Amino acid sequence: MKSRLVVFLFAFISIYIFFNREEWKGNMYGYDVDGYYMYLPATFLYHDLGKMGFHKQAEADFGVSPDTYYVFDQPQTGRRTNMYAIGTSLFELPCFLIAWAWSDNVAGYNPDGYSVPFQIAGRLSNILWVMLGLFVLRRFLKVYFTDTVTAIVLACIAFGTNLYTYSTFIPGMSHPYVFVILSCILYYTQRWYAQGKPSQLYMLGALAGLAVITRPIAIIIFLITLLWEVNSLESLKLRLSYLAKQSKHIAIAMICFLAVAMIQMSYWKYTSGHWIFFSYQNDGFNFLKPKIWAGLFSYQKGWFVYTPMALLGIAGLFFLWKKQKTLASAFILYFIIIIYVVFSWRNWWYGGGFSARGMVESLAVMALPLGALAERVLSLKKKVLTGAMLVVFSCLITLNMFQSYQYGLFILHADRMSKAFYWKIFGKTKIDNAQVDKYLMPEHNLNEEIKERFDRK
């Protein structure tokens, strides 16, 4: 019961902040957020998926960022291709359709895709889907932990990490939606190995397709599915033998995967002429020069600096190993690989944002080790240790919520944070704008970093 209340509290606080800050009066659709979203107005309102010609008017009327940043001409087809994956727009579709009906029939707004009903829809979509993801994650956690431990873990993730920031203050990005996908994959993976129902495997296939067309590297989560409760060569052999016996159902799951993936592939074929197309033309990975230390510990965007709850989650892998070695191996491998891949992206700080946004979805995977840590402390039945743990969790939740608030006030800078500026603004709700550049990372340093990372020679 307590864990269910945590999810409702998250929804209440997020929606309250949204309306209290009157965010719906401004435009949320800019750059990445607009790129993810623009499939919907292009398809349903303007019937212009191939050229996105409607966007120029949206730029003039609503201050939407120019689409030249993320829509590219395709001379061979005469069309234009959106660089962003289509999956996020599928999550946004239900609220978009409600906003369309509302604006057209009730509210008196033009059904243009960017007026107030659509601004509200975009923000509520984020909150409602994350709420669903937390409910699914709750069901997964309750297989292993009591309701008390589950409630603690959900509170830590919902309020103590940058999932909260990207749900409440920076809506419209793909990461919260991928968090939902990963929560569902963990849930159905556990159910499939426990119950063996083919329908659960088919759902995993469909979720794999949805993961790929929302954020392709999310497919790494299937290492956990493959290696679920595998921690030795012998158990790996047994797993491969089991999967071989499931070949018929796996083939059907692959069809489910392709059916979903074809949504993206069909769009690529229509606009570029190719079924498989790398749309990030000016970006990519630099696997020989990963920025792992900077991605985790730098004051610019370090995950452990701005989301220290994640550090406790990683520490929890030790207690997960103690609790259930067969599960821990796959989770440890996942974090090793995902951290390497995420911070091998050339733009390792992922542009403007709070903390390491590329790790938001992995918070679903972090839930189990964080739960193992909390369970271990509670199992000692020492009030001092239990109290200390709850104080630490509460402090980290407070810090995250406050710094998210700072980000919403434009105090915490989107991409030029430095150690000096971090401590200059620590705990403050007002700053002297005349002093900002004195403490921020110099802009030329950021430009040099961009030049270095994008030099492909």
Short mmCIF file of N, CA, C and O in Angstrom, two decimals, residues 124-218:
data_model
loop_
_atom_site.label_atom_id
_atom_site.label_comp_id
_atom_site.label_asym_id
_atom_site.label_seq_id
_atom_site.Cartn_x
_atom_site.Cartn_y
_atom_site.Cartn_z
N LEU A 124 1.75 16.58 -19.64
CA LEU A 124 1.03 15.53 -18.90
C LEU A 124 1.39 14.13 -19.40
O LEU A 124 1.41 13.17 -18.63
N SER A 125 1.67 14.02 -20.68
CA SER A 125 2.06 12.72 -21.24
C SER A 125 3.27 12.17 -20.52
O SER A 125 3.30 11.00 -20.12
N ASN A 126 4.28 13.02 -20.32
CA ASN A 126 5.48 12.60 -19.60
C ASN A 126 5.14 12.06 -18.21
O ASN A 126 5.57 10.96 -17.82
N ILE A 127 4.38 12.83 -17.46
CA ILE A 127 4.06 12.48 -16.08
C ILE A 127 3.25 11.19 -16.00
O ILE A 127 3.54 10.29 -15.19
N LEU A 128 2.23 11.07 -16.86
CA LEU A 128 1.35 9.91 -16.80
C LEU A 128 2.07 8.62 -17.19
O LEU A 128 1.86 7.56 -16.56
N TRP A 129 2.94 8.69 -18.21
CA TRP A 129 3.68 7.49 -18.61
C TRP A 129 4.69 7.07 -17.54
O TRP A 129 4.86 5.88 -17.27
N VAL A 130 5.37 8.05 -16.94
CA VAL A 130 6.32 7.71 -15.87
C VAL A 130 5.57 7.11 -14.68
O VAL A 130 6.04 6.17 -14.05
N MET A 131 4.39 7.64 -14.41
CA MET A 131 3.55 7.06 -13.36
C MET A 131 3.27 5.58 -13.66
O MET A 131 3.38 4.72 -12.77
N LEU A 132 2.92 5.27 -14.90
CA LEU A 132 2.69 3.88 -15.30
C LEU A 132 3.97 3.06 -15.13
O LEU A 132 3.93 1.93 -14.62
N GLY A 133 5.11 3.63 -15.56
CA GLY A 133 6.38 2.93 -15.42
C GLY A 133 6.70 2.61 -13.97
O GLY A 133 7.21 1.52 -13.66
N LEU A 134 6.40 3.53 -13.07
CA LEU A 134 6.65 3.30 -11.65
C LEU A 134 5.73 2.20 -11.10
O LEU A 134 6.15 1.40 -10.26
N PHE A 135 4.50 2.16 -11.58
CA PHE A 135 3.59 1.08 -11.15
C PHE A 135 4.11 -0.29 -11.62
O PHE A 135 4.06 -1.27 -10.88
N VAL A 136 4.58 -0.34 -12.85
CA VAL A 136 5.13 -1.61 -13.36
C VAL A 136 6.38 -1.99 -12.57
O VAL A 136 6.57 -3.16 -12.19
N LEU A 137 7.25 -1.01 -12.34
CA LEU A 137 8.47 -1.27 -11.57
C LEU A 137 8.11 -1.73 -10.15
O LEU A 137 8.78 -2.60 -9.59
N ARG A 138 7.07 -1.17 -9.60
CA ARG A 138 6.60 -1.59 -8.27
C ARG A 138 6.24 -3.08 -8.27
O ARG A 138 6.62 -3.83 -7.35
N ARG A 139 5.53 -3.53 -9.29
CA ARG A 139 5.15 -4.94 -9.34
C ARG A 139 6.38 -5.84 -9.49
O ARG A 139 6.43 -6.94 -8.91
N PHE A 140 7.36 -5.36 -10.23
CA PHE A 140 8.61 -6.12 -10.39
C PHE A 140 9.34 -6.20 -9.05
O PHE A 140 9.77 -7.29 -8.63
N LEU A 141 9.46 -5.10 -8.34
CA LEU A 141 10.21 -5.06 -7.08
C LEU A 141 9.55 -5.91 -6.00
O LEU A 141 10.23 -6.52 -5.17
N LYS A 142 8.22 -5.96 -6.01
CA LYS A 142 7.52 -6.69 -4.94
C LYS A 142 7.71 -8.20 -5.04
O LYS A 142 7.39 -8.93 -4.10
N VAL A 143 8.25 -8.67 -6.13
CA VAL A 143 8.62 -10.08 -6.24
C VAL A 143 9.78 -10.39 -5.30
O VAL A 143 9.91 -11.49 -4.76
N TYR A 144 10.64 -9.38 -5.05
CA TYR A 144 11.87 -9.59 -4.30
C TYR A 144 11.89 -8.92 -2.93
O TYR A 144 12.67 -9.32 -2.06
N PHE A 145 11.06 -7.90 -2.74
CA PHE A 145 11.14 -7.12 -1.52
C PHE A 145 9.76 -6.91 -0.89
O PHE A 145 8.73 -7.08 -1.54
N THR A 146 9.78 -6.51 0.38
CA THR A 146 8.54 -6.14 1.06
C THR A 146 8.00 -4.83 0.49
O THR A 146 8.71 -4.11 -0.23
N ASP A 147 6.79 -4.50 0.86
CA ASP A 147 6.20 -3.25 0.40
C ASP A 147 6.95 -2.04 0.95
O ASP A 147 7.07 -1.01 0.27
N THR A 148 7.50 -2.17 2.15
CA THR A 148 8.26 -1.07 2.74
C THR A 148 9.52 -0.77 1.93
O THR A 148 9.81 0.38 1.60
N VAL A 149 10.28 -1.82 1.63
CA VAL A 149 11.50 -1.63 0.82
C VAL A 149 11.13 -1.10 -0.56
O VAL A 149 11.79 -0.19 -1.08
N THR A 150 10.08 -1.65 -1.15
CA THR A 150 9.64 -1.19 -2.46
C THR A 150 9.28 0.29 -2.43
O THR A 150 9.64 1.06 -3.34
N ALA A 151 8.59 0.73 -1.38
CA ALA A 151 8.22 2.13 -1.25
C ALA A 151 9.45 3.02 -1.14
O ALA A 151 9.51 4.10 -1.75
N ILE A 152 10.44 2.58 -0.39
CA ILE A 152 11.68 3.36 -0.24
C ILE A 152 12.38 3.51 -1.58
O ILE A 152 12.81 4.60 -1.97
N VAL A 153 12.48 2.40 -2.32
CA VAL A 153 13.15 2.43 -3.62
C VAL A 153 12.41 3.33 -4.60
O VAL A 153 13.03 4.16 -5.30
N LEU A 154 11.10 3.21 -4.67
CA LEU A 154 10.33 4.04 -5.59
C LEU A 154 10.45 5.52 -5.24
O LEU A 154 10.54 6.37 -6.13
N ALA A 155 10.46 5.84 -3.94
CA ALA A 155 10.62 7.23 -3.53
C ALA A 155 11.99 7.76 -3.95
O ALA A 155 12.11 8.91 -4.43
N CYS A 156 13.01 6.95 -3.77
CA CYS A 156 14.37 7.36 -4.15
C CYS A 156 14.48 7.62 -5.65
O CYS A 156 15.12 8.59 -6.08
N ILE A 157 13.88 6.76 -6.45
CA ILE A 157 13.98 6.91 -7.91
C ILE A 157 13.05 8.01 -8.41
O ILE A 157 13.45 8.83 -9.26
N ALA A 158 11.84 8.07 -7.89
CA ALA A 158 10.86 9.04 -8.38
C ALA A 158 11.21 10.47 -8.01
O ALA A 158 10.95 11.40 -8.77
N PHE A 159 11.83 10.66 -6.83
CA PHE A 159 12.11 12.01 -6.35
C PHE A 159 13.60 12.31 -6.21
O PHE A 159 13.99 13.48 -6.18
N GLY A 160 14.42 11.28 -6.11
CA GLY A 160 15.84 11.49 -5.81
C GLY A 160 16.77 11.37 -6.98
O GLY A 160 18.00 11.32 -6.79
N THR A 161 16.23 11.29 -8.20
CA THR A 161 17.08 11.14 -9.38
C THR A 161 16.62 12.10 -10.48
O THR A 161 15.59 12.76 -10.36
N ASN A 162 17.38 12.13 -11.55
CA ASN A 162 17.01 13.03 -12.65
C ASN A 162 15.82 12.51 -13.47
O ASN A 162 15.38 13.19 -14.40
N LEU A 163 15.26 11.36 -13.11
CA LEU A 163 13.97 10.98 -13.68
C LEU A 163 12.92 12.02 -13.30
O LEU A 163 12.07 12.40 -14.11
N TYR A 164 12.97 12.48 -12.05
CA TYR A 164 12.07 13.52 -11.57
C TYR A 164 12.25 14.80 -12.39
O TYR A 164 11.26 15.42 -12.80
N THR A 165 13.47 15.18 -12.65
CA THR A 165 13.76 16.41 -13.40
C THR A 165 13.20 16.34 -14.81
O THR A 165 12.56 17.28 -15.29
N TYR A 166 13.42 15.21 -15.47
CA TYR A 166 12.99 15.07 -16.87
C TYR A 166 11.51 14.75 -16.99
O TYR A 166 10.97 14.79 -18.10
N SER A 167 10.86 14.46 -15.89
CA SER A 167 9.41 14.27 -15.91
C SER A 167 8.68 15.57 -15.62
O SER A 167 7.61 15.83 -16.18
N THR A 168 9.27 16.40 -14.76
CA THR A 168 8.58 17.58 -14.24
C THR A 168 9.09 18.89 -14.83
O THR A 168 8.29 19.77 -15.16
N PHE A 169 10.39 19.04 -14.98
CA PHE A 169 10.97 20.31 -15.40
C PHE A 169 11.47 20.32 -16.84
O PHE A 169 11.62 21.38 -17.44
N ILE A 170 11.78 19.15 -17.38
CA ILE A 170 12.30 19.07 -18.76
C ILE A 170 11.50 18.01 -19.52
O ILE A 170 12.03 16.95 -19.87
N PRO A 171 10.21 18.23 -19.74
CA PRO A 171 9.38 17.20 -20.38
C PRO A 171 9.64 17.08 -21.87
O PRO A 171 10.19 17.98 -22.50
N GLY A 172 9.23 15.94 -22.41
CA GLY A 172 9.26 15.76 -23.86
C GLY A 172 10.46 15.02 -24.40
O GLY A 172 10.51 14.72 -25.60
N MET A 173 11.43 14.69 -23.54
CA MET A 173 12.59 13.92 -24.00
C MET A 173 12.24 12.43 -24.06
O MET A 173 11.27 11.98 -23.45
N SER A 174 13.08 11.68 -24.73
CA SER A 174 12.81 10.25 -24.89
C SER A 174 13.08 9.45 -23.62
O SER A 174 12.49 8.39 -23.40
N HIS A 175 13.95 9.94 -22.76
CA HIS A 175 14.48 9.13 -21.65
C HIS A 175 13.42 8.64 -20.66
O HIS A 175 13.44 7.47 -20.27
N PRO A 176 12.48 9.50 -20.21
CA PRO A 176 11.45 8.97 -19.31
C PRO A 176 10.60 7.87 -19.95
O PRO A 176 10.19 6.93 -19.26
N TYR A 177 10.35 7.99 -21.25
CA TYR A 177 9.57 6.95 -21.93
C TYR A 177 10.36 5.65 -22.02
O TYR A 177 9.79 4.56 -21.89
N VAL A 178 11.67 5.75 -22.21
CA VAL A 178 12.49 4.53 -22.24
C VAL A 178 12.56 3.92 -20.85
O VAL A 178 12.64 2.69 -20.71
N PHE A 179 12.52 4.76 -19.82
CA PHE A 179 12.42 4.24 -18.44
C PHE A 179 11.20 3.34 -18.31
O PHE A 179 11.27 2.27 -17.69
N VAL A 180 10.09 3.75 -18.90
CA VAL A 180 8.87 2.93 -18.87
C VAL A 180 9.10 1.61 -19.59
O VAL A 180 8.72 0.53 -19.10
N ILE A 181 9.73 1.68 -20.76
CA ILE A 181 10.00 0.46 -21.54
C ILE A 181 10.87 -0.50 -20.74
O ILE A 181 10.59 -1.71 -20.65
N LEU A 182 11.94 0.01 -20.15
CA LEU A 182 12.86 -0.86 -19.40
C LEU A 182 12.18 -1.45 -18.16
O LEU A 182 12.44 -2.61 -17.81
N SER A 183 11.31 -0.69 -17.53
CA SER A 183 10.57 -1.23 -16.39
C SER A 183 9.70 -2.40 -16.84
O SER A 183 9.62 -3.43 -16.16
N CYS A 184 9.06 -2.25 -17.99
CA CYS A 184 8.21 -3.32 -18.52
C CYS A 184 9.04 -4.54 -18.94
O CYS A 184 8.63 -5.68 -18.73
N ILE A 185 10.21 -4.30 -19.51
CA ILE A 185 11.07 -5.42 -19.92
C ILE A 185 11.53 -6.22 -18.71
O ILE A 185 11.53 -7.46 -18.72
N LEU A 186 11.92 -5.54 -17.64
CA LEU A 186 12.31 -6.25 -16.42
C LEU A 186 11.13 -7.06 -15.88
O LEU A 186 11.29 -8.23 -15.48
N TYR A 187 9.96 -6.46 -15.88
CA TYR A 187 8.77 -7.14 -15.36
C TYR A 187 8.45 -8.39 -16.17
O TYR A 187 8.24 -9.47 -15.60
N TYR A 188 8.43 -8.25 -17.50
CA TYR A 188 8.06 -9.40 -18.34
C TYR A 188 9.18 -10.43 -18.41
O TYR A 188 8.91 -11.62 -18.60
N THR A 189 10.42 -10.01 -18.25
CA THR A 189 11.52 -10.98 -18.20
C THR A 189 11.36 -11.88 -16.98
O THR A 189 11.44 -13.12 -17.09
N GLN A 190 11.12 -11.29 -15.82
CA GLN A 190 10.94 -12.07 -14.61
C GLN A 190 9.74 -13.01 -14.74
O GLN A 190 9.80 -14.18 -14.38
N ARG A 191 8.65 -12.48 -15.29
CA ARG A 191 7.43 -13.27 -15.43
C ARG A 191 7.64 -14.44 -16.41
O ARG A 191 7.15 -15.55 -16.17
N TRP A 192 8.34 -14.18 -17.49
CA TRP A 192 8.52 -15.23 -18.50
C TRP A 192 9.34 -16.39 -17.95
O TRP A 192 8.98 -17.56 -18.12
N TYR A 193 10.44 -16.07 -17.26
CA TYR A 193 11.26 -17.15 -16.72
C TYR A 193 10.56 -17.87 -15.56
O TYR A 193 10.80 -19.05 -15.33
N ALA A 194 9.67 -17.16 -14.87
CA ALA A 194 8.96 -17.78 -13.75
C ALA A 194 7.77 -18.61 -14.21
O ALA A 194 7.47 -19.66 -13.64
N GLN A 195 7.06 -18.14 -15.26
CA GLN A 195 5.81 -18.77 -15.68
C GLN A 195 5.89 -19.43 -17.05
O GLN A 195 5.10 -20.34 -17.34
N GLY A 196 6.78 -18.95 -17.91
CA GLY A 196 6.98 -19.58 -19.20
C GLY A 196 5.86 -19.41 -20.21
O GLY A 196 5.74 -20.21 -21.15
N LYS A 197 5.04 -18.38 -20.05
CA LYS A 197 3.94 -18.17 -20.98
C LYS A 197 4.45 -17.55 -22.29
O LYS A 197 5.16 -16.55 -22.26
N PRO A 198 4.08 -18.10 -23.45
CA PRO A 198 4.52 -17.54 -24.73
C PRO A 198 4.12 -16.08 -24.91
O PRO A 198 4.86 -15.29 -25.50
N SER A 199 2.94 -15.71 -24.40
CA SER A 199 2.49 -14.32 -24.55
C SER A 199 3.45 -13.34 -23.90
O SER A 199 3.61 -12.20 -24.38
N GLN A 200 4.11 -13.76 -22.83
CA GLN A 200 5.08 -12.89 -22.17
C GLN A 200 6.32 -12.69 -23.04
O GLN A 200 6.88 -11.59 -23.10
N LEU A 201 6.71 -13.74 -23.74
CA LEU A 201 7.84 -13.63 -24.66
C LEU A 201 7.48 -12.75 -25.85
O LEU A 201 8.29 -11.93 -26.31
N TYR A 202 6.27 -12.88 -26.34
CA TYR A 202 5.84 -12.03 -27.46
C TYR A 202 5.82 -10.55 -27.05
O TYR A 202 6.19 -9.67 -27.83
N MET A 203 5.40 -10.30 -25.82
CA MET A 203 5.40 -8.93 -25.31
C MET A 203 6.83 -8.40 -25.24
O MET A 203 7.09 -7.23 -25.58
N LEU A 204 7.76 -9.25 -24.84
CA LEU A 204 9.17 -8.83 -24.82
C LEU A 204 9.66 -8.48 -26.22
O LEU A 204 10.43 -7.53 -26.40
N GLY A 205 9.21 -9.24 -27.21
CA GLY A 205 9.58 -8.93 -28.58
C GLY A 205 9.06 -7.57 -29.01
O GLY A 205 9.79 -6.77 -29.62
N ALA A 206 7.81 -7.29 -28.70
CA ALA A 206 7.22 -5.99 -29.05
C ALA A 206 7.92 -4.86 -28.30
O ALA A 206 8.18 -3.78 -28.86
N LEU A 207 8.24 -5.08 -27.03
CA LEU A 207 8.95 -4.07 -26.24
C LEU A 207 10.34 -3.81 -26.80
O LEU A 207 10.83 -2.67 -26.78
N ALA A 208 10.99 -4.86 -27.31
CA ALA A 208 12.30 -4.68 -27.93
C ALA A 208 12.19 -3.77 -29.15
O ALA A 208 13.02 -2.88 -29.36
N GLY A 209 11.15 -3.98 -29.94
CA GLY A 209 10.94 -3.11 -31.10
C GLY A 209 10.68 -1.68 -30.68
O GLY A 209 11.23 -0.73 -31.27
N LEU A 210 9.87 -1.50 -29.64
CA LEU A 210 9.57 -0.15 -29.16
C LEU A 210 10.83 0.51 -28.60
O LEU A 210 11.03 1.72 -28.78
N ALA A 211 11.67 -0.26 -27.92
CA ALA A 211 12.92 0.28 -27.40
C ALA A 211 13.81 0.79 -28.52
O ALA A 211 14.37 1.89 -28.45
N VAL A 212 13.93 0.00 -29.57
CA VAL A 212 14.81 0.36 -30.68
C VAL A 212 14.34 1.61 -31.40
O VAL A 212 15.15 2.44 -31.83
N ILE A 213 13.03 1.79 -31.55
CA ILE A 213 12.54 2.96 -32.28
C ILE A 213 12.32 4.16 -31.37
O ILE A 213 11.88 5.22 -31.82
N THR A 214 12.64 4.01 -30.08
CA THR A 214 12.58 5.14 -29.17
C THR A 214 13.98 5.62 -28.81
O THR A 214 14.28 6.81 -28.89
N ARG A 215 14.84 4.70 -28.45
CA ARG A 215 16.26 5.02 -28.22
C ARG A 215 17.04 3.74 -28.45
O ARG A 215 17.07 2.86 -27.59
N PRO A 216 17.67 3.62 -29.60
CA PRO A 216 18.24 2.33 -30.02
C PRO A 216 19.14 1.64 -29.00
O PRO A 216 19.09 0.41 -28.88
N ILE A 217 19.97 2.38 -28.26
CA ILE A 217 20.87 1.70 -27.33
C ILE A 217 20.13 1.06 -26.16
O ILE A 217 20.73 0.28 -25.41
N ALA A 218 18.84 1.34 -26.04
CA ALA A 218 18.06 0.71 -24.98
C ALA A 218 18.00 -0.81 -25.15
O ALA A 218 17.69 -1.54 -24.20
#
